[in-house]
């Protein structure tokens, strides 16, 4: 099963924008895996949308082009957008999409200052359509997931709009889509993540001497990313934690099952590049006109 990635529709032209005397335009540039904690150089695109009212409601959608997975969420945030910045930091997107009306917004400024090595792209307002987002769910989600996802998106307008902005073409019903609520996990701010060396060693960025580096024995890209996400946003749901403890106990007490699972994961990791194929340069210059800022 192949997954073809491309812009499915033309995007409106945007004006130039120069933040802090830096401007860059052109094709997407993915960050190199320069540290020992990079997760298999995965390419993740994020779309961000914000409410216009006094309350800071932020919609986020992430699509992992390497694993064909989409994560949708909507956050009721504070005026400092700490939850939004932390959420984006967990996923480490290589590109972040905004409406072109958000160029001078406080949200864009805060994200730009806190999220490094990311390309920022501004799209026309018409690309953020709630109706289109629901149509994508119908066409792309696994059949058994469609109904539950659409019910959830019914009360999360901004998340649906963000999903529409991530305008990709996949094989029908081949995209794993899930909605991730903002509740049910701990919030660890970015300064604490850095000072505790949860993901990266402060003295040597290439060293594995961090919590993630010491724990990461995963065999697949998704395994490494799941571990990273759980370090940065530990779950507080008792049922989820109990299920994990039960799984660990089974693996610890049933050695043959543990070895079999490890062997199976090794074979699956070798097959992943074949099963998930996409064009890395998913932008089509003849059909896309947008402004990109390299932070």
Short mmCIF file of C-alpha atoms in Angstrom, two decimals:
data_model
loop_
_atom_site.label_atom_id
_atom_site.label_comp_id
_atom_site.label_asym_id
_atom_site.label_seq_id
_atom_site.Cartn_x
_atom_site.Cartn_y
_atom_site.Cartn_z
CA UNK A 1 0.00 0.00 0.00
CA UNK A 2 1.57 3.23 -1.09
CA UNK A 3 0.86 6.65 0.30
CA UNK A 4 1.32 9.53 -2.10
CA UNK A 5 1.95 12.93 -0.58
CA UNK A 6 1.26 16.11 -2.53
CA UNK A 7 -0.59 19.37 -2.29
CA UNK A 8 -4.06 18.56 -3.51
CA UNK A 9 -5.15 22.12 -4.25
CA UNK A 10 -3.63 25.45 -5.16
CA UNK A 11 -2.93 27.82 -2.30
CA UNK A 12 -3.44 31.55 -2.36
CA UNK A 13 -0.58 33.98 -2.78
CA UNK A 14 0.72 35.66 0.35
CA UNK A 15 2.73 38.77 1.01
CA UNK A 16 6.33 38.70 2.14
CA UNK A 17 7.03 38.81 5.86
CA UNK A 18 10.33 39.48 7.57
CA UNK A 19 10.47 38.62 11.31
CA UNK A 20 13.57 39.69 13.20
CA UNK A 21 15.44 40.48 9.93
CA UNK A 22 15.22 36.89 8.69
CA UNK A 23 13.44 35.75 5.56
CA UNK A 24 13.57 32.55 3.56
CA UNK A 25 11.43 31.11 0.81
CA UNK A 26 11.54 28.03 -1.36
CA UNK A 27 11.03 24.30 -0.91
CA UNK A 28 10.64 22.70 2.48
CA UNK A 29 13.89 21.95 4.28
CA UNK A 30 13.85 19.22 6.82
CA UNK A 31 16.13 19.42 9.81
CA UNK A 32 19.09 17.05 9.84
CA UNK A 33 19.22 14.42 12.61
CA UNK A 34 22.09 16.12 14.41
CA UNK A 35 21.55 14.67 17.86
CA UNK A 36 21.38 11.24 19.36
CA UNK A 37 17.82 11.95 20.41
CA UNK A 38 16.43 12.59 16.91
CA UNK A 39 13.67 10.12 16.07
CA UNK A 40 14.56 8.59 12.70
CA UNK A 41 14.48 11.97 10.88
CA UNK A 42 10.70 11.88 10.64
CA UNK A 43 8.94 14.59 8.67
CA UNK A 44 6.00 16.10 10.54
CA UNK A 45 3.79 18.94 9.35
CA UNK A 46 1.73 20.98 11.83
CA UNK A 47 -1.21 23.34 11.21
CA UNK A 48 -2.21 25.95 13.81
CA UNK A 49 -5.46 27.90 14.05
CA UNK A 50 -6.67 30.25 16.78
CA UNK A 51 -10.05 31.62 17.84
CA UNK A 52 -10.70 35.34 17.41
CA UNK A 53 -12.38 35.91 20.76
CA UNK A 54 -10.97 36.73 24.18
CA UNK A 55 -10.54 33.07 25.10
CA UNK A 56 -7.39 31.53 23.61
CA UNK A 57 -8.68 28.39 21.92
CA UNK A 58 -6.06 26.86 19.64
CA UNK A 59 -6.56 24.07 17.12
CA UNK A 60 -3.60 21.87 16.18
CA UNK A 61 -3.18 19.04 13.70
CA UNK A 62 0.00 17.07 13.08
CA UNK A 63 0.61 14.72 10.14
CA UNK A 64 3.60 12.41 10.31
CA UNK A 65 4.56 11.79 6.68
CA UNK A 66 6.89 8.98 7.73
CA UNK A 67 4.25 6.88 9.48
CA UNK A 68 0.98 8.04 7.83
CA UNK A 69 -0.54 9.16 11.13
CA UNK A 70 -2.54 12.28 11.96
CA UNK A 71 -3.09 13.68 15.45
CA UNK A 72 -5.77 16.33 16.02
CA UNK A 73 -6.23 18.38 19.18
CA UNK A 74 -7.84 21.56 20.46
CA UNK A 75 -6.51 23.43 23.48
CA UNK A 76 -8.04 26.08 25.74
CA UNK A 77 -4.85 27.95 26.50
CA UNK A 78 -3.66 30.93 28.53
CA UNK A 79 -2.47 34.25 27.12
CA UNK A 80 1.10 32.90 27.12
CA UNK A 81 0.14 29.82 25.06
CA UNK A 82 2.26 27.54 27.23
CA UNK A 83 0.14 24.45 26.48
CA UNK A 84 0.28 25.08 22.74
CA UNK A 85 4.04 25.60 22.69
CA UNK A 86 4.60 22.48 24.79
CA UNK A 87 2.36 20.41 22.52
CA UNK A 88 4.20 21.54 19.40
CA UNK A 89 7.52 20.89 21.14
CA UNK A 90 6.49 17.28 21.81
CA UNK A 91 5.95 16.59 18.10
CA UNK A 92 8.91 18.63 16.76
CA UNK A 93 7.32 19.50 13.39
CA UNK A 94 9.56 20.31 10.44
CA UNK A 95 7.00 22.78 9.09
CA UNK A 96 4.24 24.80 10.78
CA UNK A 97 1.31 26.22 8.79
CA UNK A 98 -0.57 29.40 9.73
CA UNK A 99 -3.26 31.48 8.08
CA UNK A 100 -1.68 34.48 6.39
CA UNK A 101 -3.76 36.70 8.71
CA UNK A 102 -1.72 35.34 11.65
CA UNK A 103 1.59 36.91 10.58
CA UNK A 104 1.41 39.64 13.20
CA UNK A 105 -0.34 37.62 15.88
CA UNK A 106 0.96 37.07 19.39
CA UNK A 107 0.56 33.30 18.93
CA UNK A 108 2.86 33.23 15.89
CA UNK A 109 5.46 35.37 17.67
CA UNK A 110 5.52 33.10 20.74
CA UNK A 111 5.72 29.90 18.67
CA UNK A 112 8.47 31.35 16.50
CA UNK A 113 10.52 32.33 19.54
CA UNK A 114 10.19 28.93 21.24
CA UNK A 115 10.18 26.37 18.40
CA UNK A 116 13.53 26.19 16.63
CA UNK A 117 14.66 24.66 13.30
CA UNK A 118 11.19 24.85 11.81
CA UNK A 119 9.88 26.32 8.57
CA UNK A 120 6.82 28.58 8.89
CA UNK A 121 4.37 28.73 5.98
CA UNK A 122 1.36 31.02 5.57
CA UNK A 123 -1.70 29.86 3.63
CA UNK A 124 -4.84 31.57 2.44
CA UNK A 125 -7.90 31.56 4.71
CA UNK A 126 -9.92 29.47 2.23
CA UNK A 127 -7.64 26.49 2.87
CA UNK A 128 -8.92 26.25 6.46
CA UNK A 129 -12.43 24.87 5.90
CA UNK A 130 -14.21 22.86 8.58
CA UNK A 131 -16.35 21.16 5.91
CA UNK A 132 -13.24 20.09 3.99
CA UNK A 133 -11.72 18.72 7.20
CA UNK A 134 -14.75 16.47 7.74
CA UNK A 135 -14.61 15.34 4.10
CA UNK A 136 -10.97 14.34 4.57
CA UNK A 137 -11.91 12.25 7.60
CA UNK A 138 -14.56 10.44 5.53
CA UNK A 139 -12.09 9.70 2.77
CA UNK A 140 -8.83 9.04 4.60
CA UNK A 141 -9.55 7.57 8.05
CA UNK A 142 -9.79 3.85 8.73
CA UNK A 143 -13.46 2.86 8.22
CA UNK A 144 -13.89 1.73 11.83
CA UNK A 145 -12.62 5.11 13.13
CA UNK A 146 -14.62 7.51 10.95
CA UNK A 147 -17.76 7.84 13.07
CA UNK A 148 -16.01 8.42 16.41
CA UNK A 149 -13.57 10.95 14.91
CA UNK A 150 -16.37 12.93 13.24
CA UNK A 151 -18.37 13.05 16.47
CA UNK A 152 -15.31 14.36 18.31
CA UNK A 153 -14.56 16.95 15.63
CA UNK A 154 -18.15 18.18 15.80
CA UNK A 155 -17.26 20.06 18.97
CA UNK A 156 -13.72 20.99 17.95
CA UNK A 157 -14.07 23.42 15.06
CA UNK A 158 -10.47 24.66 15.00
CA UNK A 159 -8.98 21.16 14.96
CA UNK A 160 -11.13 20.31 11.93
CA UNK A 161 -9.99 23.48 10.14
CA UNK A 162 -6.35 22.58 10.79
CA UNK A 163 -6.86 19.12 9.33
CA UNK A 164 -8.21 20.75 6.15
CA UNK A 165 -5.11 22.96 5.87
CA UNK A 166 -2.85 19.90 5.86
CA UNK A 167 -3.97 19.27 2.32
CA UNK A 168 -2.53 15.88 1.36
CA UNK A 169 -3.56 13.06 -0.96
CA UNK A 170 -3.41 9.60 0.59
CA UNK A 171 -4.68 6.23 -0.49
CA UNK A 172 -8.31 6.01 0.65
CA UNK A 173 -8.78 4.88 4.26
CA UNK A 174 -5.03 4.54 4.84
CA UNK A 175 -4.41 7.37 7.34
CA UNK A 176 -4.42 6.58 11.05
CA UNK A 177 -6.29 9.53 12.61
CA UNK A 178 -6.80 10.14 16.30
CA UNK A 179 -8.00 13.03 18.44
CA UNK A 180 -5.78 13.77 21.42
CA UNK A 181 -7.54 15.74 24.20
CA UNK A 182 -5.60 18.31 26.18
CA UNK A 183 -6.72 16.69 29.45
CA UNK A 184 -5.28 13.49 30.90
CA UNK A 185 -1.59 14.34 30.83
CA UNK A 186 0.96 16.29 32.83
CA UNK A 187 2.22 19.65 31.56
CA UNK A 188 6.01 20.05 31.63
CA UNK A 189 7.21 23.44 30.41
CA UNK A 190 10.09 23.71 27.95
CA UNK A 191 12.59 25.17 30.42
CA UNK A 192 12.05 22.19 32.76
CA UNK A 193 12.44 19.76 29.86
CA UNK A 194 15.81 21.32 29.04
CA UNK A 195 17.13 21.67 32.60
CA UNK A 196 16.22 18.08 33.54
CA UNK A 197 17.82 16.78 30.33
CA UNK A 198 14.72 14.76 29.55
CA UNK A 199 15.43 14.65 25.81
CA UNK A 200 18.88 16.08 25.20
CA UNK A 201 22.12 16.30 27.16
CA UNK A 202 23.06 19.88 28.03
CA UNK A 203 26.81 19.38 27.63
CA UNK A 204 26.85 17.29 24.46
CA UNK A 205 23.87 17.36 22.09
CA UNK A 206 25.01 14.12 20.43
CA UNK A 207 25.31 12.24 23.70
CA UNK A 208 22.76 9.62 24.75
CA UNK A 209 23.14 10.72 28.37
CA UNK A 210 19.57 11.95 28.76
CA UNK A 211 16.43 10.24 30.02
CA UNK A 212 15.23 9.57 26.48
CA UNK A 213 18.65 8.41 25.31
CA UNK A 214 19.00 5.93 28.16
CA UNK A 215 15.48 4.54 27.79
CA UNK A 216 15.22 4.39 24.01
CA UNK A 217 15.54 0.75 22.96
CA UNK A 218 12.73 1.02 20.42
CA UNK A 219 13.00 -0.69 17.04
CA UNK A 220 10.55 1.43 15.04
CA UNK A 221 10.17 5.18 14.40
CA UNK A 222 6.74 5.18 16.04
CA UNK A 223 8.12 3.42 19.11
CA UNK A 224 10.75 6.10 19.59
CA UNK A 225 8.23 8.88 19.08
CA UNK A 226 5.75 7.28 21.49
CA UNK A 227 8.45 7.04 24.17
CA UNK A 228 9.43 10.66 23.59
CA UNK A 229 5.81 11.84 23.81
CA UNK A 230 5.26 9.95 27.07
CA UNK A 231 8.39 11.45 28.62
CA UNK A 232 7.33 14.98 27.70
CA UNK A 233 3.61 14.51 28.44
CA UNK A 234 3.18 11.69 30.99
CA UNK A 235 -0.35 10.33 31.21
CA UNK A 236 -2.41 10.89 34.36
CA UNK A 237 -5.21 8.47 33.40
CA UNK A 238 -5.35 5.56 35.85
CA UNK A 239 -6.85 3.12 33.34
CA UNK A 240 -4.14 3.82 30.78
CA UNK A 241 -1.35 3.52 33.35
CA UNK A 242 -2.79 0.26 34.72
CA UNK A 243 -2.91 -1.24 31.22
CA UNK A 244 0.73 -0.31 30.68
CA UNK A 245 1.79 -1.86 33.98
CA UNK A 246 -0.05 -5.07 33.02
CA UNK A 247 1.72 -5.12 29.64
CA UNK A 248 5.13 -4.63 31.27
CA UNK A 249 4.39 -7.44 33.73
CA UNK A 250 3.45 -9.80 30.89
CA UNK A 251 6.63 -9.00 28.96
CA UNK A 252 8.74 -9.37 32.11
CA UNK A 253 7.30 -12.75 33.12
CA UNK A 254 6.88 -14.27 29.65
CA UNK A 255 10.33 -14.29 28.11
CA UNK A 256 9.42 -16.16 24.93
CA UNK A 257 6.64 -13.72 24.13
CA UNK A 258 9.00 -10.79 24.70
CA UNK A 259 11.60 -12.23 22.30
CA UNK A 260 8.94 -12.98 19.67
CA UNK A 261 7.59 -9.44 19.82
CA UNK A 262 11.08 -7.97 19.46
CA UNK A 263 11.75 -10.15 16.43
CA UNK A 264 8.44 -9.17 14.88
CA UNK A 265 9.16 -5.47 15.40
CA UNK A 266 12.55 -5.84 13.71
CA UNK A 267 10.91 -7.27 10.59
CA UNK A 268 8.25 -4.58 10.62
CA UNK A 269 10.82 -1.79 10.89
CA UNK A 270 12.53 -3.14 7.76
CA UNK A 271 9.23 -3.19 5.87
CA UNK A 272 8.13 0.32 6.87
CA UNK A 273 10.00 2.19 4.10
CA UNK A 274 8.29 -0.05 1.53
CA UNK A 275 4.78 0.22 2.97
CA UNK A 276 4.89 3.97 3.48
CA UNK A 277 6.17 5.66 0.33
CA UNK A 278 5.78 9.34 -0.33
CA UNK A 279 7.35 12.12 -2.33
CA UNK A 280 9.59 13.98 0.10
CA UNK A 281 9.25 17.22 -1.87
CA UNK A 282 5.48 17.40 -1.42
CA UNK A 283 5.20 21.02 -2.53
CA UNK A 284 4.50 21.80 -6.16
CA UNK A 285 5.89 25.29 -6.95
CA UNK A 286 3.63 25.70 -9.99
CA UNK A 287 0.54 25.27 -7.79
CA UNK A 288 1.69 26.73 -4.50
CA UNK A 289 2.43 30.29 -3.54
CA UNK A 290 3.31 30.80 0.09
CA UNK A 291 5.77 32.53 2.36
CA UNK A 292 8.17 30.47 4.44
CA UNK A 293 10.25 31.68 7.36
CA UNK A 294 13.19 29.58 8.55
CA UNK A 295 13.51 29.95 12.33
#
